[in-house]
Coordinates of C-alpha atoms and ligand atoms in Angstrom, one line a residue:
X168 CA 128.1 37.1 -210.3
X169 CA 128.3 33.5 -210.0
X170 CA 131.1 32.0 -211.8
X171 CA 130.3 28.7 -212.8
X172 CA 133.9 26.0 -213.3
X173 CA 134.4 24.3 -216.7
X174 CA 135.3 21.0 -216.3
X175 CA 139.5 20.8 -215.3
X176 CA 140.1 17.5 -217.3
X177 CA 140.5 17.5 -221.2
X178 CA 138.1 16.2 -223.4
X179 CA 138.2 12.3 -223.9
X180 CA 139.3 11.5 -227.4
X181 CA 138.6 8.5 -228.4
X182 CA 142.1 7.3 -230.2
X183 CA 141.7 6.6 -233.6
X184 CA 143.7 3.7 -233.5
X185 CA 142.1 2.1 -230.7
X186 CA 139.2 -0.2 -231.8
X187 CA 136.0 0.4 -229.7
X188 CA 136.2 -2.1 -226.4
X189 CA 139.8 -2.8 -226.8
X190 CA 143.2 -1.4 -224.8
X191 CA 146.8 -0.4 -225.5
X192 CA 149.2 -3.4 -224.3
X193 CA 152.1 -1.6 -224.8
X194 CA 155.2 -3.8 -224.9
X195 CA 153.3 -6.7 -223.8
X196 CA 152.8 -9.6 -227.0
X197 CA 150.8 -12.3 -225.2
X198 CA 150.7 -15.9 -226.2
X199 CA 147.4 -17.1 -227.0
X200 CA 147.3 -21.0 -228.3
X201 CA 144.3 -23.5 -228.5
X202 CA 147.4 -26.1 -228.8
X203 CA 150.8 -26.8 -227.8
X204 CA 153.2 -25.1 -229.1
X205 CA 154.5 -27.8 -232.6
X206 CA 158.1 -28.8 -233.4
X207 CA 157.7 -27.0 -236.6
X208 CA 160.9 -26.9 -238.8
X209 CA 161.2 -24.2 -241.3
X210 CA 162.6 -27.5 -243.4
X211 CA 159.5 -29.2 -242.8
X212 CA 156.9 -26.5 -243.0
X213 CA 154.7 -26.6 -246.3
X214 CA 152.0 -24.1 -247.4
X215 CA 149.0 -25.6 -249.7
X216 CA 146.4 -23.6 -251.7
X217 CA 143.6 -25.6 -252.8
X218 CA 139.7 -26.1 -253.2
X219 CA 138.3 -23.9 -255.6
X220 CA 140.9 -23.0 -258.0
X221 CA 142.2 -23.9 -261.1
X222 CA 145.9 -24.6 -260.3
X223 CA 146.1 -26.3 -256.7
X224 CA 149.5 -26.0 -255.1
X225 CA 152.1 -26.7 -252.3
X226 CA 154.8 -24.3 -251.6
X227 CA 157.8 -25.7 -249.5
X228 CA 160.0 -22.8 -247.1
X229 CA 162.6 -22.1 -250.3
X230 CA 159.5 -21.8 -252.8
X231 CA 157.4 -19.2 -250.8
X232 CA 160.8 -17.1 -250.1
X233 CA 161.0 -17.0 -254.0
X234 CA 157.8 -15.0 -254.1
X235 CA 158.2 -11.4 -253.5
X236 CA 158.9 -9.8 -250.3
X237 CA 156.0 -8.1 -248.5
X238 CA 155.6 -6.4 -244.9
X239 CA 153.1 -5.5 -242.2
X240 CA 153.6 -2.7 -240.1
X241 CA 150.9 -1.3 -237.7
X242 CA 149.2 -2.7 -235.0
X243 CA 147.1 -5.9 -234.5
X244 CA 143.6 -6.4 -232.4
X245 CA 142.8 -9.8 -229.9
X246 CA 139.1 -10.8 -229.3
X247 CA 140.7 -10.7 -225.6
X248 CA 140.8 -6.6 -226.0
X249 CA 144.4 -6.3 -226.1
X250 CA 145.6 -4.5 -229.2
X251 CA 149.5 -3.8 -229.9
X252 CA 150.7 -0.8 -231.8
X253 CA 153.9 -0.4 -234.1
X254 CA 154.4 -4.7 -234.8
X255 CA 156.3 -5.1 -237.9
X256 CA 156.0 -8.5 -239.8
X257 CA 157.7 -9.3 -243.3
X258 CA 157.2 -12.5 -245.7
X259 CA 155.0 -12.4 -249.1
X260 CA 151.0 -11.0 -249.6
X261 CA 148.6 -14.0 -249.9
X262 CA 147.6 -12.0 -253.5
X263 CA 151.3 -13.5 -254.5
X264 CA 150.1 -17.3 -254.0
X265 CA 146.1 -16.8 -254.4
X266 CA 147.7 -15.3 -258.3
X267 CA 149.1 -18.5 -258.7
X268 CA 146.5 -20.6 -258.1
X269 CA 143.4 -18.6 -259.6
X270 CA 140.4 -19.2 -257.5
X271 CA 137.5 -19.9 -259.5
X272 CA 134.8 -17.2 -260.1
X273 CA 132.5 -18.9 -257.4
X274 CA 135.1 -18.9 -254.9
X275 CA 134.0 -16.6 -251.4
X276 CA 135.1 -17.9 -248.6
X277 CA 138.4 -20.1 -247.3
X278 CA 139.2 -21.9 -244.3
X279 CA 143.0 -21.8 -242.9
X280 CA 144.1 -24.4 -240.9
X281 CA 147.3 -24.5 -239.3
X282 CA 150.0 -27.4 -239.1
X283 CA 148.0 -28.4 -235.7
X284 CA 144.1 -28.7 -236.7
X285 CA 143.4 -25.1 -235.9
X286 CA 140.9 -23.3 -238.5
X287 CA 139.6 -20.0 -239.2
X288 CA 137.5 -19.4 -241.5
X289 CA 137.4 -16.0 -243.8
X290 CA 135.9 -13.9 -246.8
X291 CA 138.5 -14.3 -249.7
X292 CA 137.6 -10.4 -249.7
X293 CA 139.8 -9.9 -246.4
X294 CA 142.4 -12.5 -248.0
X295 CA 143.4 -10.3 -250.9
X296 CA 143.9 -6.5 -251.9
X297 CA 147.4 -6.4 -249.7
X298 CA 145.7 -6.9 -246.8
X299 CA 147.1 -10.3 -245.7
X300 CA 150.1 -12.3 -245.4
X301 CA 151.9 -15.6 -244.7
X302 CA 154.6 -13.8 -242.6
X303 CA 157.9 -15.4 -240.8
X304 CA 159.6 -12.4 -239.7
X305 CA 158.3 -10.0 -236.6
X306 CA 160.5 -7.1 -236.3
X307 CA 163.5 -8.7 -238.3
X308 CA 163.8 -11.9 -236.5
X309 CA 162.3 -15.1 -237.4
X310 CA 158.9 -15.5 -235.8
X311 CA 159.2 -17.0 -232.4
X312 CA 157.8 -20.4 -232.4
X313 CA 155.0 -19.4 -229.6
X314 CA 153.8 -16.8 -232.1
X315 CA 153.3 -19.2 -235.1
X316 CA 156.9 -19.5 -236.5
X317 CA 157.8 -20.8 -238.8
X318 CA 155.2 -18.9 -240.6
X319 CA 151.4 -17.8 -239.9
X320 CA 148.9 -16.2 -241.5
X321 CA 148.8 -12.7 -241.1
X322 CA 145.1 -10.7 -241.1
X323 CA 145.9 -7.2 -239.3
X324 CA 142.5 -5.9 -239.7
X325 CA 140.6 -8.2 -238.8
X326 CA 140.4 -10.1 -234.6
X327 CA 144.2 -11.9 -234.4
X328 CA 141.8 -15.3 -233.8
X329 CA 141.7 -15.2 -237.6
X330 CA 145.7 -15.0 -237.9
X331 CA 146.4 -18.8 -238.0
X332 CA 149.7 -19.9 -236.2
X333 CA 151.4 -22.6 -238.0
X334 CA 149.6 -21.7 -240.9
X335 CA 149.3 -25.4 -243.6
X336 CA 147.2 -23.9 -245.9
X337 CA 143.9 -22.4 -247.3
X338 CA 140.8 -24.0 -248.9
X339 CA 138.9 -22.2 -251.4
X340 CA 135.2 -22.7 -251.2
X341 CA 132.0 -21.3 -252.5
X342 CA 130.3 -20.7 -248.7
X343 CA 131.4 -20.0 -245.5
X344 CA 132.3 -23.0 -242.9
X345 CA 133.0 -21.9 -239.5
X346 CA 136.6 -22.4 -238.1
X347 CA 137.6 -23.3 -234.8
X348 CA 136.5 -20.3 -232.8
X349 CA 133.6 -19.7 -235.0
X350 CA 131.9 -22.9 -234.0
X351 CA 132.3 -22.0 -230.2
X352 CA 131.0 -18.8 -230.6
X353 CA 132.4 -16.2 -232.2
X354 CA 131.7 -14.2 -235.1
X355 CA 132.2 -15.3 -238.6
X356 CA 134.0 -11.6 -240.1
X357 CA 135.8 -10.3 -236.9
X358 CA 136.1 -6.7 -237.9
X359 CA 137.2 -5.0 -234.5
X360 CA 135.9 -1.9 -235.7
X361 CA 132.4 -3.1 -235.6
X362 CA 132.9 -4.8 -232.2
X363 CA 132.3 -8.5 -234.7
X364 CA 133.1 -10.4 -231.5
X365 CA 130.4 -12.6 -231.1
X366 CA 128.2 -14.8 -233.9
X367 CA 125.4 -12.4 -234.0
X368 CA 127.6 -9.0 -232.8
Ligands
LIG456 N1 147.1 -22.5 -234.8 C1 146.6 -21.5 -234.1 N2 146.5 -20.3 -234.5 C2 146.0 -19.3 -233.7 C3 145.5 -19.6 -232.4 C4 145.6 -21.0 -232.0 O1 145.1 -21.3 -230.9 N3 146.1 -21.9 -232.8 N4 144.9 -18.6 -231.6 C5 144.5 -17.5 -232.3 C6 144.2 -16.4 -231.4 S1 142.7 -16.5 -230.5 C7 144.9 -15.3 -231.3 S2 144.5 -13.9 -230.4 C8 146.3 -15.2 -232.0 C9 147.3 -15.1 -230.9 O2 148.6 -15.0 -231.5 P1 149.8 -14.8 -230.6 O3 149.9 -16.0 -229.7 O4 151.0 -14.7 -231.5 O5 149.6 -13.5 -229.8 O6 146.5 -16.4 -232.7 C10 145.4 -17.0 -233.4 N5 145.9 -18.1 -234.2
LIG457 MO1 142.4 -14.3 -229.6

Protein backbone atom coordinates (compact mmCIF):
# COMPACT_ATOMS: atom_id res chain seq x y z
CA UNK A 1 0.00 0.00 0.00
CA UNK A 2 0.97 3.36 -0.74
CA UNK A 3 1.67 5.40 2.33
CA UNK A 4 0.99 8.82 1.72
CA UNK A 5 3.25 11.58 4.38
CA UNK A 6 1.30 14.13 6.46
CA UNK A 7 2.70 17.29 6.41
CA UNK A 8 6.12 17.29 9.05
CA UNK A 9 5.55 21.02 10.16
CA UNK A 10 2.83 22.01 12.85
CA UNK A 11 -0.09 23.73 11.97
CA UNK A 12 0.27 27.62 11.65
CA UNK A 13 -1.62 29.26 14.53
CA UNK A 14 -2.24 32.41 14.07
CA UNK A 15 -1.22 34.12 17.64
CA UNK A 16 -3.97 35.58 19.29
CA UNK A 17 -2.12 38.45 20.26
CA UNK A 18 -0.65 39.25 17.07
CA UNK A 19 -2.95 41.72 15.04
CA UNK A 20 -3.41 40.48 11.38
CA UNK A 21 -0.27 42.15 9.16
CA UNK A 22 1.72 42.99 12.11
CA UNK A 23 5.11 41.23 13.75
CA UNK A 24 6.64 40.54 17.19
CA UNK A 25 9.52 43.25 17.85
CA UNK A 26 10.66 41.63 20.75
CA UNK A 27 12.91 43.88 22.83
CA UNK A 28 13.12 46.38 20.20
CA UNK A 29 10.87 50.00 21.19
CA UNK A 30 11.43 52.10 18.13
CA UNK A 31 11.25 55.85 18.02
CA UNK A 32 8.82 57.15 15.72
CA UNK A 33 8.41 61.23 15.71
CA UNK A 34 6.95 63.62 13.07
CA UNK A 35 9.02 66.32 15.24
CA UNK A 36 12.00 66.75 17.20
CA UNK A 37 12.25 65.55 20.08
CA UNK A 38 10.86 69.06 22.70
CA UNK A 39 12.66 70.30 25.89
CA UNK A 40 9.62 69.32 27.77
CA UNK A 41 9.91 69.86 31.61
CA UNK A 42 7.71 67.82 33.81
CA UNK A 43 7.57 71.65 35.64
CA UNK A 44 6.43 73.02 32.53
CA UNK A 45 4.16 70.38 31.06
CA UNK A 46 0.29 71.24 31.32
CA UNK A 47 -2.60 68.98 30.30
CA UNK A 48 -6.00 71.00 29.07
CA UNK A 49 -9.45 69.47 28.56
CA UNK A 50 -11.77 71.60 26.64
CA UNK A 51 -14.41 72.04 23.80
CA UNK A 52 -17.48 70.48 24.46
CA UNK A 53 -17.86 70.32 28.13
CA UNK A 54 -19.28 71.94 30.83
CA UNK A 55 -16.18 72.50 33.13
CA UNK A 56 -13.02 73.26 30.83
CA UNK A 57 -9.70 72.68 32.58
CA UNK A 58 -5.86 72.73 32.83
CA UNK A 59 -4.12 70.29 34.93
CA UNK A 60 -0.33 71.21 35.82
CA UNK A 61 2.26 67.88 36.60
CA UNK A 62 1.37 68.08 40.68
CA UNK A 63 -2.54 68.31 39.80
CA UNK A 64 -2.75 65.24 37.32
CA UNK A 65 -0.52 63.12 40.03
CA UNK A 66 -3.36 64.03 42.48
CA UNK A 67 -5.76 62.00 40.41
CA UNK A 68 -5.71 58.33 40.93
CA UNK A 69 -3.14 56.02 39.86
CA UNK A 70 -3.87 53.94 36.84
CA UNK A 71 -1.65 51.32 34.64
CA UNK A 72 -1.26 49.77 31.27
CA UNK A 73 0.12 46.48 30.81
CA UNK A 74 0.04 44.46 27.57
CA UNK A 75 1.28 45.19 24.32
CA UNK A 76 0.93 48.10 21.86
CA UNK A 77 0.42 47.97 17.79
CA UNK A 78 2.42 50.61 15.08
CA UNK A 79 0.80 51.31 11.63
CA UNK A 80 4.61 50.34 10.68
CA UNK A 81 3.61 46.47 11.73
CA UNK A 82 5.71 46.34 14.72
CA UNK A 83 3.79 45.37 17.83
CA UNK A 84 5.59 44.99 21.41
CA UNK A 85 4.32 42.60 23.96
CA UNK A 86 4.42 42.80 27.92
CA UNK A 87 5.04 47.16 27.97
CA UNK A 88 3.91 48.36 31.20
CA UNK A 89 2.81 52.18 31.55
CA UNK A 90 1.42 53.83 34.82
CA UNK A 91 -0.24 57.47 35.35
CA UNK A 92 -4.13 58.18 35.64
CA UNK A 93 -7.24 56.83 33.09
CA UNK A 94 -8.46 59.79 30.79
CA UNK A 95 -12.19 58.65 32.56
CA UNK A 96 -10.40 60.49 35.77
CA UNK A 97 -10.04 63.97 33.90
CA UNK A 98 -12.99 63.50 31.14
CA UNK A 99 -15.23 63.06 34.93
CA UNK A 100 -14.09 66.29 35.77
CA UNK A 101 -14.81 68.08 32.96
CA UNK A 102 -18.25 66.44 31.80
CA UNK A 103 -18.42 66.45 28.07
CA UNK A 104 -21.60 67.57 26.88
CA UNK A 105 -24.29 64.99 25.56
CA UNK A 106 -23.33 65.93 21.94
CA UNK A 107 -19.80 65.33 22.45
CA UNK A 108 -18.25 62.27 19.87
CA UNK A 109 -15.17 62.88 18.87
CA UNK A 110 -11.67 64.77 20.27
CA UNK A 111 -8.63 65.80 18.79
CA UNK A 112 -5.21 65.40 20.92
CA UNK A 113 -2.53 67.52 20.19
CA UNK A 114 0.67 67.29 21.70
CA UNK A 115 3.05 70.12 23.21
CA UNK A 116 4.57 70.25 19.43
CA UNK A 117 1.43 70.68 16.90
CA UNK A 118 0.95 66.94 16.46
CA UNK A 119 -2.88 65.78 16.44
CA UNK A 120 -4.80 62.71 16.41
CA UNK A 121 -8.00 62.66 16.18
CA UNK A 122 -10.37 59.85 18.08
CA UNK A 123 -14.01 58.51 19.05
CA UNK A 124 -14.58 59.75 22.76
CA UNK A 125 -15.79 55.94 22.73
CA UNK A 126 -11.98 54.72 22.63
CA UNK A 127 -11.15 57.70 25.10
CA UNK A 128 -13.11 56.22 27.98
CA UNK A 129 -14.24 52.83 29.71
CA UNK A 130 -10.46 52.33 31.09
CA UNK A 131 -9.18 52.06 27.93
CA UNK A 132 -6.88 55.09 27.82
CA UNK A 133 -4.45 57.03 29.62
CA UNK A 134 -2.14 60.13 30.07
CA UNK A 135 0.81 57.95 31.16
CA UNK A 136 4.45 59.08 32.48
CA UNK A 137 5.80 55.95 33.66
CA UNK A 138 7.00 52.84 31.26
CA UNK A 139 8.07 50.04 33.21
CA UNK A 140 8.74 52.14 36.52
CA UNK A 141 10.84 54.79 35.05
CA UNK A 142 9.79 58.13 33.99
CA UNK A 143 8.95 58.00 30.21
CA UNK A 144 12.04 58.62 28.19
CA UNK A 145 11.74 61.92 26.48
CA UNK A 146 11.99 60.17 22.79
CA UNK A 147 8.89 58.21 23.80
CA UNK A 148 6.70 61.29 24.74
CA UNK A 149 7.90 61.96 28.35
CA UNK A 150 6.94 63.81 30.27
CA UNK A 151 3.62 62.36 29.62
CA UNK A 152 1.58 61.02 26.48
CA UNK A 153 -1.49 59.79 25.66
CA UNK A 154 -1.79 56.29 26.00
CA UNK A 155 -4.53 54.31 23.48
CA UNK A 156 -3.20 50.53 23.58
CA UNK A 157 -5.95 49.29 21.36
CA UNK A 158 -5.98 51.20 18.90
CA UNK A 159 -2.56 51.99 16.02
CA UNK A 160 0.24 53.77 18.51
CA UNK A 161 -0.13 56.92 15.72
CA UNK A 162 -3.19 57.73 17.88
CA UNK A 163 -0.89 57.69 21.26
CA UNK A 164 0.11 61.39 21.21
CA UNK A 165 3.70 62.10 22.50
CA UNK A 166 3.88 65.19 24.47
CA UNK A 167 0.41 65.03 24.91
CA UNK A 168 -1.15 69.26 25.66
CA UNK A 169 -4.56 68.29 25.67
CA UNK A 170 -7.94 67.09 24.21
CA UNK A 171 -10.72 69.02 22.44
CA UNK A 172 -14.17 67.76 22.71
CA UNK A 173 -16.22 68.14 19.68
CA UNK A 174 -19.47 67.01 18.14
CA UNK A 175 -17.77 65.46 14.62
CA UNK A 176 -14.70 63.99 13.70
CA UNK A 177 -11.67 66.30 12.35
CA UNK A 178 -8.84 64.48 11.03
CA UNK A 179 -5.40 64.68 12.95
CA UNK A 180 -2.11 64.82 11.66
CA UNK A 181 -1.84 61.39 10.06
CA UNK A 182 -5.42 61.18 9.24
CA UNK A 183 -5.12 64.06 6.76
CA UNK A 184 -2.14 62.21 4.94
CA UNK A 185 -3.86 59.21 4.71
CA UNK A 186 -4.57 57.11 7.22
CA UNK A 187 -7.63 55.87 8.75
CA UNK A 188 -9.80 57.79 11.03
CA UNK A 189 -10.47 54.69 14.03
CA UNK A 190 -7.13 52.63 13.70
CA UNK A 191 -8.36 49.37 15.18
CA UNK A 192 -5.37 46.94 14.26
CA UNK A 193 -7.67 44.24 14.48
CA UNK A 194 -9.48 45.28 11.49
CA UNK A 195 -6.40 46.07 9.57
CA UNK A 196 -7.98 50.28 9.93
CA UNK A 197 -4.70 51.35 8.33
CA UNK A 198 -5.64 53.26 5.63
CA UNK A 199 -8.81 56.04 5.22
CA UNK A 200 -10.98 53.67 3.46
CA UNK A 201 -9.36 50.20 5.01
N1 LIG B 1 3.61 64.24 19.23
C1 LIG B 1 3.72 63.11 18.52
N2 LIG B 1 3.11 62.01 18.94
C2 LIG B 1 3.22 60.86 18.22
C3 LIG B 1 3.94 60.83 17.02
C4 LIG B 1 4.56 62.01 16.57
O1 LIG B 1 5.20 62.08 15.52
N3 LIG B 1 4.44 63.14 17.36
N4 LIG B 1 4.04 59.67 16.28
C5 LIG B 1 3.00 58.67 16.50
C6 LIG B 1 3.34 57.40 15.91
S1 LIG B 1 3.16 57.25 14.25
C7 LIG B 1 3.69 56.33 16.66
S2 LIG B 1 3.87 54.79 16.00
C8 LIG B 1 3.98 56.48 18.10
C9 LIG B 1 5.41 56.13 18.33
O2 LIG B 1 5.71 56.21 19.68
P1 LIG B 1 7.17 55.82 20.14
O3 LIG B 1 8.13 56.72 19.41
O4 LIG B 1 7.19 55.98 21.61
O5 LIG B 1 7.36 54.38 19.72
O6 LIG B 1 3.78 57.81 18.57
C10 LIG B 1 2.71 58.49 17.99
N5 LIG B 1 2.60 59.75 18.66
MO1 LIG C 1 3.28 54.87 13.83
Amino acid sequence: MHITRGFTGRPRVADPGLPPGQYDAGDDWPVLSAEVTPELAAADWTFRVDGLVAEPRTWDWEAAHRLPPSAYEGAIHCVTSWSKFGVRFAGVSLDAFLDLVRPHESATHAVAYSHTGYTANLPLADLTGGRAWIAWEYDGQPLAPEHGGPARLLVPHLYFWKSTKWIGGLRILDHDEPGFWERNGYHERGNPWEEQRYSGD
